[in-house]
Coordinates of C-alpha atoms and ligand atoms in Angstrom, one line a residue:
Chain A
M9 CA -87.4 26.2 78.2
K10 CA -89.0 25.1 75.1
I11 CA -86.5 23.4 72.8
A12 CA -86.9 22.0 69.3
V13 CA -84.5 19.6 67.6
C14 CA -84.4 19.0 63.8
L15 CA -83.6 15.5 63.0
K16 CA -82.7 13.8 59.7
R17 CA -82.9 10.2 58.8
V18 CA -79.7 9.2 57.0
P19 CA -77.9 6.0 55.8
D20 CA -75.7 4.3 58.4
T21 CA -72.1 5.5 58.0
T22 CA -70.9 2.0 57.1
A23 CA -73.4 1.7 54.3
K24 CA -72.1 0.8 50.9
I25 CA -73.4 3.3 48.4
V26 CA -74.8 1.9 45.1
I27 CA -76.4 4.2 42.6
A28 CA -79.9 3.4 41.5
P29 CA -80.7 2.8 37.8
D30 CA -82.1 6.3 37.4
G31 CA -78.6 7.6 38.0
K32 CA -80.0 10.3 40.4
S33 CA -80.6 8.5 43.6
I34 CA -79.1 5.7 45.6
D35 CA -80.3 2.1 45.8
E36 CA -81.8 2.0 49.3
S37 CA -82.2 -1.8 49.5
G38 CA -80.2 -3.3 52.2
I39 CA -79.2 0.1 53.7
K40 CA -79.8 0.6 57.4
F41 CA -81.0 4.1 58.2
V42 CA -80.1 5.9 61.4
P43 CA -80.5 9.3 63.0
N44 CA -77.9 11.7 61.6
P45 CA -75.0 11.3 64.1
Y46 CA -74.7 15.1 64.6
D47 CA -78.4 15.4 65.4
E48 CA -77.8 12.9 68.3
F49 CA -75.7 15.6 69.9
A50 CA -78.6 18.0 69.5
I51 CA -81.1 15.5 71.0
E52 CA -78.8 14.8 74.0
E53 CA -78.3 18.5 74.6
A54 CA -82.0 19.3 74.5
I55 CA -82.8 16.5 77.0
K56 CA -80.0 17.6 79.3
L57 CA -81.0 21.2 79.2
K58 CA -84.6 20.3 80.1
E59 CA -83.3 18.0 82.9
T60 CA -81.2 20.7 84.3
A61 CA -84.0 23.3 84.1
G62 CA -86.4 20.8 85.7
A63 CA -89.1 22.1 83.4
G64 CA -89.9 22.7 79.8
E65 CA -90.7 20.8 76.7
T66 CA -88.6 19.1 74.0
V67 CA -89.9 18.6 70.5
V68 CA -88.2 16.7 67.6
I69 CA -89.0 17.6 64.0
G70 CA -88.1 15.5 61.0
L71 CA -88.8 16.1 57.3
G72 CA -88.8 13.1 55.1
S73 CA -90.6 10.0 54.0
D74 CA -93.0 8.1 56.3
A75 CA -90.0 5.9 57.3
T76 CA -88.7 9.0 59.2
A77 CA -91.3 8.2 61.9
E78 CA -89.0 5.3 63.1
T79 CA -86.1 7.7 63.4
L80 CA -88.2 10.2 65.3
R81 CA -89.2 7.4 67.7
T82 CA -85.5 6.8 68.5
A83 CA -85.4 10.5 69.6
L84 CA -88.5 9.9 71.7
A85 CA -86.9 6.8 73.2
M86 CA -83.9 8.8 74.2
G87 CA -86.2 11.2 76.1
I88 CA -87.6 13.8 73.8
D89 CA -91.3 14.6 74.7
R90 CA -93.0 14.7 71.3
A91 CA -92.4 14.5 67.6
I92 CA -93.6 16.1 64.3
L93 CA -93.1 14.4 61.0
L94 CA -93.2 16.7 57.9
Q95 CA -93.9 14.3 55.1
A96 CA -92.0 14.9 51.9
T97 CA -90.7 12.8 49.0
G98 CA -87.4 12.9 47.1
S99 CA -84.4 14.9 48.3
P100 CA -85.3 18.6 48.4
D101 CA -82.3 21.0 48.6
G102 CA -81.2 22.6 51.8
F103 CA -83.1 25.9 51.4
E104 CA -86.4 24.1 50.6
V105 CA -86.0 22.0 53.7
A106 CA -85.1 25.1 55.7
K107 CA -88.2 26.9 54.5
A108 CA -90.5 24.0 55.5
L109 CA -88.8 23.6 58.9
A110 CA -88.9 27.4 59.5
A111 CA -92.7 27.4 58.7
E112 CA -93.3 24.7 61.3
L113 CA -90.9 26.3 63.9
K114 CA -92.1 29.9 63.6
P115 CA -95.4 29.7 65.6
G116 CA -93.8 27.3 68.1
G117 CA -92.4 29.9 70.5
Y118 CA -89.1 28.0 71.0
D119 CA -86.3 29.4 73.2
L120 CA -83.8 27.2 71.5
I121 CA -83.7 25.4 68.2
L122 CA -81.0 22.8 67.7
F123 CA -79.6 21.2 64.6
G124 CA -76.7 19.0 63.7
K125 CA -73.8 20.8 62.1
M126 CA -74.4 18.8 58.9
A127 CA -76.2 15.8 57.6
V128 CA -73.7 13.0 56.8
D129 CA -75.6 12.1 53.6
D130 CA -75.8 15.4 51.7
Y131 CA -72.9 17.2 53.5
N132 CA -74.8 20.5 53.2
H133 CA -73.8 22.3 56.4
Q134 CA -76.6 24.8 55.8
V135 CA -80.1 24.1 57.1
G136 CA -79.5 25.4 60.6
P137 CA -78.2 28.9 59.7
M138 CA -80.8 29.2 56.9
V139 CA -83.6 28.5 59.3
A140 CA -82.1 31.1 61.7
E141 CA -82.1 33.7 58.9
L142 CA -85.7 32.9 57.9
L143 CA -86.8 33.2 61.5
D144 CA -84.6 36.3 62.1
L145 CA -82.9 34.6 65.1
P146 CA -79.2 34.7 66.2
C147 CA -77.3 31.6 65.2
I148 CA -74.1 29.9 66.2
T149 CA -72.9 27.0 64.1
T150 CA -70.7 23.9 65.0
V151 CA -71.0 24.3 68.7
A152 CA -68.6 22.0 70.6
H153 CA -69.1 23.5 74.0
L154 CA -72.1 25.3 75.4
T155 CA -73.2 27.2 78.5
I156 CA -76.6 28.8 78.8
A157 CA -77.2 31.3 81.7
N158 CA -79.4 34.3 82.2
A159 CA -81.0 33.9 78.7
G160 CA -77.6 34.1 77.2
V161 CA -75.6 31.6 75.1
H162 CA -71.9 31.2 75.5
A163 CA -70.5 28.8 72.9
E164 CA -67.2 27.5 71.7
R165 CA -66.8 26.5 68.1
E166 CA -63.8 24.9 66.5
I167 CA -62.2 26.9 63.7
E168 CA -59.0 26.2 61.7
G169 CA -56.2 26.2 64.2
G170 CA -58.2 27.5 67.2
I171 CA -61.5 27.9 69.0
E172 CA -63.8 30.8 68.6
I173 CA -65.7 32.0 71.6
V174 CA -69.2 33.2 70.5
T175 CA -72.1 34.7 72.4
C176 CA -75.7 35.6 71.7
A177 CA -79.1 36.0 73.4
L178 CA -82.0 33.5 73.5
P179 CA -84.1 32.6 71.6
A180 CA -81.4 31.3 69.3
V181 CA -80.5 28.6 66.7
L182 CA -77.4 26.4 67.4
T183 CA -75.9 23.7 65.3
C184 CA -74.1 20.9 67.2
D185 CA -70.7 19.4 66.7
K186 CA -69.0 16.4 68.1
G187 CA -67.5 17.0 71.5
L188 CA -70.7 18.8 72.8
N189 CA -71.8 15.7 74.8
N190 CA -72.0 11.9 74.7
P191 CA -75.5 11.0 73.4
R192 CA -77.2 8.4 75.5
L193 CA -78.5 5.2 74.1
P194 CA -82.3 4.6 74.4
S195 CA -83.1 2.5 77.4
L196 CA -85.6 -0.3 77.3
K197 CA -87.9 1.8 79.4
G198 CA -87.4 4.7 77.1
I199 CA -88.3 2.6 74.1
M200 CA -91.5 1.4 75.7
A201 CA -92.4 5.0 76.7
A202 CA -91.7 6.3 73.2
K203 CA -94.5 4.1 71.8
K204 CA -97.0 6.2 73.7
K205 CA -95.5 9.6 73.1
P206 CA -97.3 11.9 70.6
L207 CA -96.0 11.8 66.9
E208 CA -97.9 14.3 64.8
T209 CA -97.8 13.8 61.0
K210 CA -98.5 16.6 58.4
P211 CA -97.5 17.2 54.8
A212 CA -94.6 19.6 54.1
T213 CA -94.9 22.2 51.3
L214 CA -91.8 22.2 49.2
G215 CA -90.8 24.3 46.2
G216 CA -88.7 23.3 43.2
G217 CA -85.4 24.4 44.6
S218 CA -82.3 26.2 43.3
F219 CA -80.6 23.2 41.6
E220 CA -81.1 20.7 38.9
L221 CA -79.7 17.3 39.8
I222 CA -77.8 16.1 36.7
G223 CA -76.7 12.9 38.3
L224 CA -74.8 10.9 40.8
S225 CA -71.6 8.9 40.1
L226 CA -69.1 6.9 42.1
P227 CA -65.7 8.5 42.8
P228 CA -62.9 7.2 40.7
E229 CA -61.4 4.1 42.3
R230 CA -57.9 4.7 43.7
S231 CA -55.4 2.5 41.9
A232 CA -54.7 -0.6 43.8
G233 CA -52.4 -0.1 46.8
K234 CA -48.8 -1.1 46.7
I235 CA -46.6 -2.4 49.5
V236 CA -43.2 -0.8 49.3
G237 CA -41.6 -3.2 51.7
E238 CA -41.3 -4.4 55.3
G239 CA -39.6 -2.9 58.3
V240 CA -37.2 -0.1 58.9
D241 CA -35.0 -1.0 55.9
A242 CA -37.8 -0.1 53.5
V243 CA -37.9 3.5 54.7
A244 CA -35.2 4.6 52.3
T245 CA -37.2 3.1 49.4
L246 CA -40.3 4.8 50.5
V247 CA -38.7 8.2 50.8
N248 CA -37.1 7.8 47.4
L249 CA -40.4 6.9 45.8
L250 CA -42.1 9.9 47.5
R251 CA -39.4 12.1 46.0
T252 CA -39.0 10.7 42.5
E253 CA -42.3 9.0 41.7
A254 CA -44.9 10.8 43.7
K255 CA -43.0 14.1 43.7
V256 CA -44.3 15.1 47.1
L257 CA -40.9 15.6 48.8
Chain B
M18 CA -70.5 42.5 31.9
A19 CA -71.1 39.4 34.0
A20 CA -69.2 39.3 37.3
I21 CA -68.3 36.8 40.0
L22 CA -67.8 37.7 43.7
A23 CA -65.0 35.8 45.5
V24 CA -65.4 36.1 49.3
T25 CA -62.0 36.0 51.0
E26 CA -61.1 35.3 54.6
Q27 CA -58.7 37.1 56.9
R28 CA -57.6 36.6 60.5
S29 CA -56.0 39.5 62.4
N30 CA -56.2 41.5 59.2
T31 CA -54.0 38.9 57.3
L32 CA -55.5 37.1 54.4
R33 CA -55.8 33.4 54.8
K34 CA -54.3 31.1 52.2
V35 CA -57.6 29.6 51.3
S36 CA -58.7 33.0 50.0
Q37 CA -56.3 32.6 47.1
E38 CA -58.0 29.3 46.2
V39 CA -61.4 31.1 46.2
V40 CA -60.1 33.8 43.8
T41 CA -58.5 31.1 41.6
A42 CA -61.7 29.2 41.4
A43 CA -63.6 32.4 40.6
R44 CA -61.1 33.2 37.9
S45 CA -61.5 29.9 36.1
L46 CA -65.3 30.2 36.2
A47 CA -65.1 33.8 35.1
D48 CA -62.9 32.8 32.1
A49 CA -65.4 30.2 31.1
M50 CA -68.3 32.6 31.2
G51 CA -66.5 35.8 30.0
A52 CA -67.0 37.5 33.4
T53 CA -64.9 39.6 35.7
V54 CA -63.8 38.7 39.2
D55 CA -64.3 40.9 42.3
A56 CA -62.5 39.8 45.4
L57 CA -64.2 40.9 48.6
V58 CA -62.0 41.6 51.7
L59 CA -63.7 42.4 55.0
G60 CA -61.6 43.5 57.9
S61 CA -61.1 46.2 60.5
G62 CA -58.2 47.8 58.7
A63 CA -55.8 47.2 55.9
V64 CA -55.7 43.5 55.2
S65 CA -52.2 42.3 54.3
G66 CA -52.2 40.0 51.3
S67 CA -55.1 41.7 49.5
G68 CA -52.6 43.5 47.2
D69 CA -51.6 40.1 45.8
L70 CA -55.1 39.1 44.6
G71 CA -54.7 40.7 41.1
G72 CA -51.8 38.3 40.5
I73 CA -54.1 35.3 40.9
G74 CA -57.0 36.7 38.9
A75 CA -59.0 39.4 40.7
D76 CA -60.0 42.3 38.4
R77 CA -61.0 44.4 41.4
V78 CA -60.3 44.0 45.1
L79 CA -63.2 45.5 47.1
T80 CA -62.4 46.2 50.7
G81 CA -65.1 46.8 53.4
T82 CA -63.8 48.1 56.6
H83 CA -65.6 48.1 60.0
P84 CA -64.3 48.3 63.5
E85 CA -66.2 45.1 64.4
F86 CA -64.6 43.2 61.5
N87 CA -61.4 42.3 63.2
L88 CA -62.9 39.0 64.0
Y89 CA -65.6 37.2 62.1
N90 CA -68.9 39.0 62.4
P91 CA -71.7 36.7 61.0
D92 CA -74.4 39.3 60.8
G93 CA -72.2 42.1 59.6
Y94 CA -70.5 40.0 56.9
A95 CA -73.9 38.5 55.8
S96 CA -75.5 42.0 55.6
T97 CA -72.6 43.4 53.6
I98 CA -72.5 40.6 51.1
A99 CA -76.3 40.4 50.7
S100 CA -76.4 44.2 50.1
M101 CA -73.9 44.0 47.2
A102 CA -75.1 40.7 45.7
G103 CA -77.2 42.2 42.9
G104 CA -75.4 42.0 39.6
Y105 CA -73.2 39.0 40.4
Q106 CA -73.7 35.7 38.5
A107 CA -72.1 33.8 41.4
I108 CA -70.8 34.3 44.9
I109 CA -68.0 31.9 45.9
F110 CA -67.0 31.1 49.5
A111 CA -64.4 28.7 51.0
A112 CA -65.9 25.7 52.8
T113 CA -64.1 26.6 56.0
A114 CA -65.4 27.2 59.5
T115 CA -66.3 30.8 58.5
G116 CA -67.4 30.1 54.9
R117 CA -69.7 27.2 56.0
D118 CA -71.3 29.5 58.5
L119 CA -71.6 32.5 56.2
A120 CA -72.6 31.1 52.8
P121 CA -76.0 29.7 54.0
R122 CA -76.8 32.9 55.8
V123 CA -76.2 34.9 52.6
A124 CA -78.1 32.3 50.5
A125 CA -81.1 32.5 52.8
R126 CA -81.1 36.3 52.7
L127 CA -81.1 36.1 48.9
G128 CA -83.7 33.4 48.8
Q129 CA -81.3 30.9 47.2
G130 CA -79.9 27.4 47.8
C131 CA -76.2 27.0 48.4
A132 CA -73.9 24.3 46.9
T133 CA -71.3 23.6 49.6
D134 CA -67.9 21.9 49.4
V135 CA -67.7 22.0 45.7
T136 CA -64.6 20.1 44.2
A137 CA -65.1 20.8 40.5
M138 CA -66.9 23.4 38.4
S139 CA -67.7 24.1 34.8
V140 CA -70.0 26.2 32.7
E141 CA -72.5 24.4 30.5
G142 CA -75.1 26.3 28.4
G143 CA -74.4 29.5 30.4
K144 CA -75.1 27.8 33.7
I145 CA -72.7 26.8 36.4
V146 CA -72.4 23.0 36.9
V147 CA -70.7 21.8 40.1
T148 CA -69.5 18.5 41.4
R149 CA -69.6 17.9 45.2
P150 CA -68.9 14.8 47.2
I151 CA -71.9 13.3 49.2
Y152 CA -72.2 10.3 51.5
A153 CA -68.8 11.3 52.9
G154 CA -67.2 11.0 49.5
K155 CA -68.7 7.6 48.6
A156 CA -70.6 9.3 45.8
L157 CA -70.3 12.5 43.7
Q158 CA -73.3 14.7 43.0
K159 CA -73.4 16.9 39.8
L160 CA -75.7 19.9 40.0
R161 CA -76.7 22.7 37.7
L162 CA -77.1 25.9 39.6
L163 CA -80.3 27.7 38.6
G164 CA -80.2 30.5 41.1
S165 CA -79.0 34.1 40.4
P166 CA -76.6 34.6 41.9
A167 CA -75.5 31.0 42.2
I168 CA -74.0 30.5 45.7
L169 CA -71.3 28.0 46.4
S170 CA -68.4 27.1 48.6
I171 CA -65.3 25.3 47.5
R172 CA -63.5 22.6 49.4
P173 CA -60.0 23.8 50.7
N174 CA -56.9 22.3 49.0
T175 CA -58.9 21.4 45.9
F176 CA -58.4 24.3 43.5
A177 CA -54.6 24.9 43.0
V178 CA -53.7 28.6 43.0
K179 CA -52.8 29.7 39.5
P180 CA -51.0 32.9 38.6
S181 CA -52.8 35.4 36.4
S182 CA -52.2 39.0 35.6
K183 CA -55.2 41.0 36.4
T184 CA -55.1 44.6 37.7
G185 CA -56.6 43.8 41.1
T186 CA -57.8 47.5 41.2
A187 CA -58.3 48.4 44.9
E188 CA -61.7 50.0 45.7
S189 CA -63.4 50.4 49.0
I190 CA -67.1 49.6 49.5
S191 CA -69.4 50.8 52.2
V192 CA -70.5 48.5 55.0
P193 CA -74.3 48.9 55.6
A194 CA -75.6 49.4 59.1
F195 CA -76.3 46.0 60.7
T196 CA -77.4 44.5 64.0
A197 CA -74.9 42.0 65.4
R198 CA -77.0 39.4 67.1
V199 CA -74.0 37.1 67.5
T200 CA -70.7 38.3 68.8
V201 CA -67.4 36.5 68.3
K202 CA -65.6 37.5 71.5
E203 CA -62.2 36.0 70.8
I204 CA -60.2 33.3 69.2
K205 CA -58.4 31.0 71.6
A206 CA -55.6 30.0 69.2
A207 CA -54.0 26.7 69.3
A208 CA -50.2 27.0 69.2
A209 CA -49.6 29.7 66.5
T210 CA -47.6 27.2 64.4
T211 CA -50.4 24.6 64.3
L212 CA -51.7 24.0 60.9
D213 CA -55.3 22.7 60.5
V214 CA -55.6 19.2 59.0
A215 CA -58.2 20.5 56.5
E216 CA -55.8 23.0 55.0
A217 CA -52.4 21.5 55.3
S218 CA -50.7 20.2 52.2
V219 CA -49.2 17.2 54.2
V220 CA -51.3 15.5 56.9
I221 CA -49.8 12.8 59.2
S222 CA -52.4 11.0 61.2
G223 CA -52.0 8.5 64.0
G224 CA -54.3 5.9 65.4
R225 CA -54.6 3.4 68.2
G226 CA -51.4 1.8 67.0
L227 CA -49.5 4.7 68.7
K228 CA -50.3 3.0 72.0
E229 CA -50.3 6.2 74.1
P230 CA -50.8 9.9 73.7
A231 CA -47.2 10.8 74.4
N232 CA -46.1 8.8 71.3
F233 CA -47.7 11.4 69.0
K234 CA -44.4 13.2 69.5
L235 CA -43.1 10.8 66.8
L236 CA -45.7 12.2 64.4
E237 CA -45.0 15.8 65.4
D238 CA -41.3 15.3 64.7
L239 CA -42.1 13.9 61.3
A240 CA -44.5 16.8 60.6
A241 CA -41.7 19.2 61.6
A242 CA -39.3 17.5 59.2
F243 CA -41.8 18.0 56.4
G244 CA -42.4 21.6 57.5
N245 CA -45.8 22.2 56.1
A246 CA -47.6 19.3 57.8
A247 CA -50.4 19.0 60.3
V248 CA -51.0 16.0 62.6
G249 CA -54.4 14.3 62.4
A250 CA -55.9 11.4 64.3
S251 CA -58.4 8.6 64.0
R252 CA -61.6 8.8 65.9
A253 CA -60.5 6.0 68.2
V254 CA -57.7 8.1 69.7
V255 CA -59.9 11.3 69.7
D256 CA -62.6 9.5 71.7
A257 CA -59.9 8.2 74.0
G258 CA -59.0 11.9 74.7
W259 CA -55.4 11.6 73.2
R260 CA -56.0 14.3 70.6
E261 CA -58.3 17.3 70.1
H262 CA -61.6 16.8 68.2
G263 CA -60.3 19.3 65.6
A264 CA -57.7 16.8 64.5
Q265 CA -60.1 13.9 63.7
V266 CA -60.1 12.8 60.1
G267 CA -63.1 10.9 58.8
Q268 CA -66.8 10.8 58.4
T269 CA -67.6 12.5 61.7
G270 CA -64.4 14.5 61.6
K271 CA -62.7 16.5 58.9
T272 CA -62.5 15.7 55.2
V273 CA -59.0 16.4 54.0
S274 CA -57.5 16.5 50.5
P275 CA -53.8 17.1 51.1
G276 CA -51.0 16.4 48.6
L277 CA -49.7 13.7 50.9
Y278 CA -51.5 11.8 53.7
I279 CA -49.6 9.5 55.9
A280 CA -51.7 7.1 58.1
V281 CA -49.7 5.6 61.0
G282 CA -51.1 2.8 63.1
I283 CA -54.6 3.3 61.7
S284 CA -56.5 0.3 60.5
G285 CA -58.5 2.1 57.8
A286 CA -62.1 1.7 58.9
I287 CA -64.6 2.9 56.2
Q288 CA -65.4 6.0 58.3
H289 CA -61.7 7.0 58.4
L290 CA -61.3 6.4 54.6
A291 CA -64.3 8.6 54.0
G292 CA -62.2 11.6 55.3
M293 CA -59.0 11.1 53.4
R294 CA -59.5 9.1 50.2
T295 CA -59.3 12.2 48.1
A296 CA -55.7 12.8 49.2
K297 CA -53.4 12.9 46.2
V298 CA -50.9 10.5 47.6
I299 CA -51.5 8.1 50.5
V300 CA -48.9 6.4 52.6
A301 CA -49.7 3.8 55.2
I302 CA -47.6 2.4 58.0
N303 CA -49.0 -0.6 59.8
K304 CA -47.7 -3.8 61.3
D305 CA -50.6 -5.8 60.0
K306 CA -50.1 -6.4 56.3
D307 CA -53.9 -7.2 55.9
A308 CA -55.0 -3.9 57.4
P309 CA -57.7 -2.3 55.1
I310 CA -55.7 1.0 54.9
F311 CA -53.3 -0.8 52.5
K312 CA -56.1 -1.1 50.0
V313 CA -56.1 2.6 49.5
A314 CA -52.5 3.4 50.1
D315 CA -50.3 4.3 47.1
Y316 CA -47.3 3.3 49.2
G317 CA -47.6 0.9 52.1
L318 CA -44.9 0.1 54.6
V319 CA -45.5 -3.0 56.8
G320 CA -43.8 -2.9 60.1
D321 CA -43.5 -1.5 63.6
L322 CA -44.2 2.2 63.6
F323 CA -41.9 2.7 66.6
E324 CA -39.0 1.6 64.5
I325 CA -40.1 3.1 61.2
L326 CA -41.0 6.7 62.3
P327 CA -37.6 7.8 63.7
R328 CA -35.9 6.6 60.5
F329 CA -38.6 8.2 58.3
T330 CA -38.1 11.5 60.1
E331 CA -34.3 11.3 59.8
E332 CA -34.5 10.5 56.0
V333 CA -36.9 13.4 55.4
K334 CA -34.7 15.8 57.3
K335 CA -31.7 14.6 55.4
L336 CA -33.4 15.2 52.1
R337 CA -34.7 18.6 53.1
S338 CA -31.2 19.7 54.1
E339 CA -29.8 18.6 50.7
H340 CA -32.4 20.6 48.7
Ligands
LIG404 C1 -70.9 6.7 63.2 C2 -69.4 6.4 63.2 C3 -68.6 7.4 62.8 C4 -67.2 7.3 62.8 N1 -66.4 8.3 62.3 C5 -65.1 8.1 62.3 C6 -64.2 9.1 61.8 O1 -64.6 10.3 61.5 N2 -62.9 8.9 61.8 C7 -62.3 7.7 62.2 O2 -61.1 7.6 62.1 N3 -63.1 6.7 62.7 C8 -64.5 6.9 62.7 N4 -65.2 5.9 63.2 C9 -64.6 4.8 63.9 C10 -64.0 3.7 63.0 O3 -65.1 2.8 62.7 C11 -62.8 3.0 63.7 O4 -63.3 2.4 64.9 C12 -61.6 3.8 63.9 O5 -61.3 4.6 62.8 C13 -60.4 3.0 64.3 O6 -59.3 3.8 64.7 P1 -57.8 3.2 64.6 O7 -57.6 2.9 63.2 O8 -57.0 4.2 65.2 O9 -57.8 1.9 65.5 P2 -57.8 0.4 65.2 O10 -58.8 0.0 64.3 O11 -57.7 -0.3 66.5 O12 -56.4 0.2 64.4 C14 -55.1 0.3 65.0 C15 -54.1 -0.1 64.0 O13 -52.8 0.1 64.4 C16 -52.0 -1.0 64.0 N5 -50.8 -1.1 64.9 C17 -50.8 -1.4 66.2 N6 -49.6 -1.4 66.7 C18 -48.8 -1.0 65.7 C19 -47.4 -0.8 65.6 N7 -46.6 -0.9 66.7 N8 -46.9 -0.4 64.4 C20 -47.7 -0.3 63.3 N9 -49.0 -0.5 63.4 C21 -49.6 -0.8 64.6 C22 -52.9 -2.2 64.0 O14 -52.4 -3.2 63.1 C23 -54.2 -1.6 63.6 O15 -54.4 -1.7 62.2 C24 -66.6 6.0 63.2 C25 -67.5 5.0 63.6 C26 -68.9 5.2 63.6 C27 -69.7 4.1 64.1
LIG405 N1 -85.0 16.6 56.2 C1 -84.6 17.1 57.4 N2 -85.5 17.0 58.5 C2 -85.1 17.5 59.7 N3 -84.0 18.1 59.9 C3 -83.1 18.3 58.9 C4 -83.4 17.8 57.6 N4 -82.3 18.0 56.8 C5 -81.4 18.7 57.6 N5 -81.9 18.8 58.8 C6 -81.2 19.5 60.0 O1 -80.2 20.3 59.5 C7 -78.9 19.9 59.9 C8 -77.9 20.2 58.8 O2 -78.2 19.5 57.6 P1 -77.6 19.8 56.2 O3 -77.6 21.3 56.0 O4 -78.5 19.1 55.2 O5 -76.2 19.3 56.2 C9 -79.1 18.4 60.2 O6 -78.1 18.0 61.1 C10 -80.5 18.4 60.8 O7 -80.4 18.9 62.2

């Protein structure tokens, strides 16, 4: 099995977001960047599938600034075989990223291409299925449980109030959700090995995109919290406020 | 005349509530651009609820019927929508499990980007301008959509359904031949009564403060007293295996915008706040008066949840029976 994983470098989930003076980007100083949490499920699944098969190759592909190399090294330290960095600047929209990734993936002859269900920075939920369409491959999104047997994919995805059972044939594109597995931490040995693994760098070709970014803003602050009272005796006050003031009861 | 396509969702040939929000959102955009609204209904037979769409703003209700459309059919749906996209200024989806899967497929087929999880829209200089939360709601992004058609999905529970009196003329459309590369075999439903946290108008979430899984019964009782409520959870309890992944609220769970969010025994970590800070009203119950959840709570109650919850449920029941 030849498996590709697409990996994005994103701000740590605890990062405080400050808007840069240009009003169109965030101030990156002091922000720690990490592999997109959902992409870690994809990395873990790729490594596990190769381990189970006992043969094959795993490749991680990241599109972004040169600093993305560090994020790709984390994937190599976890156990991915080699990495490709598609150099790009700015924040291209999802379809532009999908086109650049698809162009890289197309000649690769992959049996499986794995994505995260979404990037926690842009919240797009789209690059995986877009790449699948561009490559004319079947695609199952937000996979929380996966079985691969006889070149067939059997997946479970969470939908509102239930679980959808979905099947397709390989080669295929899947996007990974929480619950799929427990991503391993890179071992010390893995970190050392990653330094010697191949990391190929090439420029990405990106178009202008479908959107004009007008600007970023911070969400309105919630008005300061109010403590209604203490203990069980305050319940009546709370219920009364919910009915008369908040009008939600 | 300009037109907007509102893509609805059904399950078992019954329209889902979020479909009305999509039609409402399409109507408000159409009014701002002087356009008409076509609601698209895809199913395997007559879809109940589609007759009501005129009353919330659909000029036409277009129904595409195919034996394989009883469940979601990614390739069939995408082919149908892509084949009819010409002539529309915008195509609007719901940012649900289905809509998030479908919208990017349609966008890619049409060579367009896709603005997902939109929470506000307007028309400026003839172009659609949308606002969408990024960085888990820690910032808002404002985009002008340049594509034609513009493709976007709206966040559930954000666009309140508004009555309107349009004709909702029923027409059927033909479903083009397609190859289904992906098959949805079945839906294993959670208990039929279970509401999803992303769509419920009241969400009651529990955290590690509940001490053990069985105690979530206290939250289920309160949810039952409210009637239209779903039970959510913090990641700590989901990771501990107390609750399903689908119930997790937060940065790596679901983003919810209910009318009322009640956090019980949840400390209020930044990743949890990311998923619920857009709730209209937030109530927190926690025994630690310094818990960060109180900073965002409109109404905080300090105390032991095991004492407070039964009384809360009782009071809500009492009120409900009076009205
Ligand atoms: C990458 C990443 C992503 C994450 N994503 C999410 C996410 O999506 N959602 C999420 O929720 N978390 C997420 N987290 C985890 C988050 O950081 C917190 O660890 C988690 O939210 C804590 O859960 P909790 O509030 O239930 O538990 P705790 O922090 O342990 O809080 C328990 C609370 O219960 C109160 N309590 C205890 N007993 C009682 C009682 N008898 N009566 C009343 N109150 C009581 C305590 O005072 C305390 O405040 C993420 C973390 C990381 C690193
Ligand atoms: N710049 C990127 N480089 C590599 N993979 C990406 C990039 N952007 C998005 N992806 C992949 O696409 C998934 C969905 O991202 P998004 O559609 O942006 O929410 C991510 O989880 C990654 O697997």
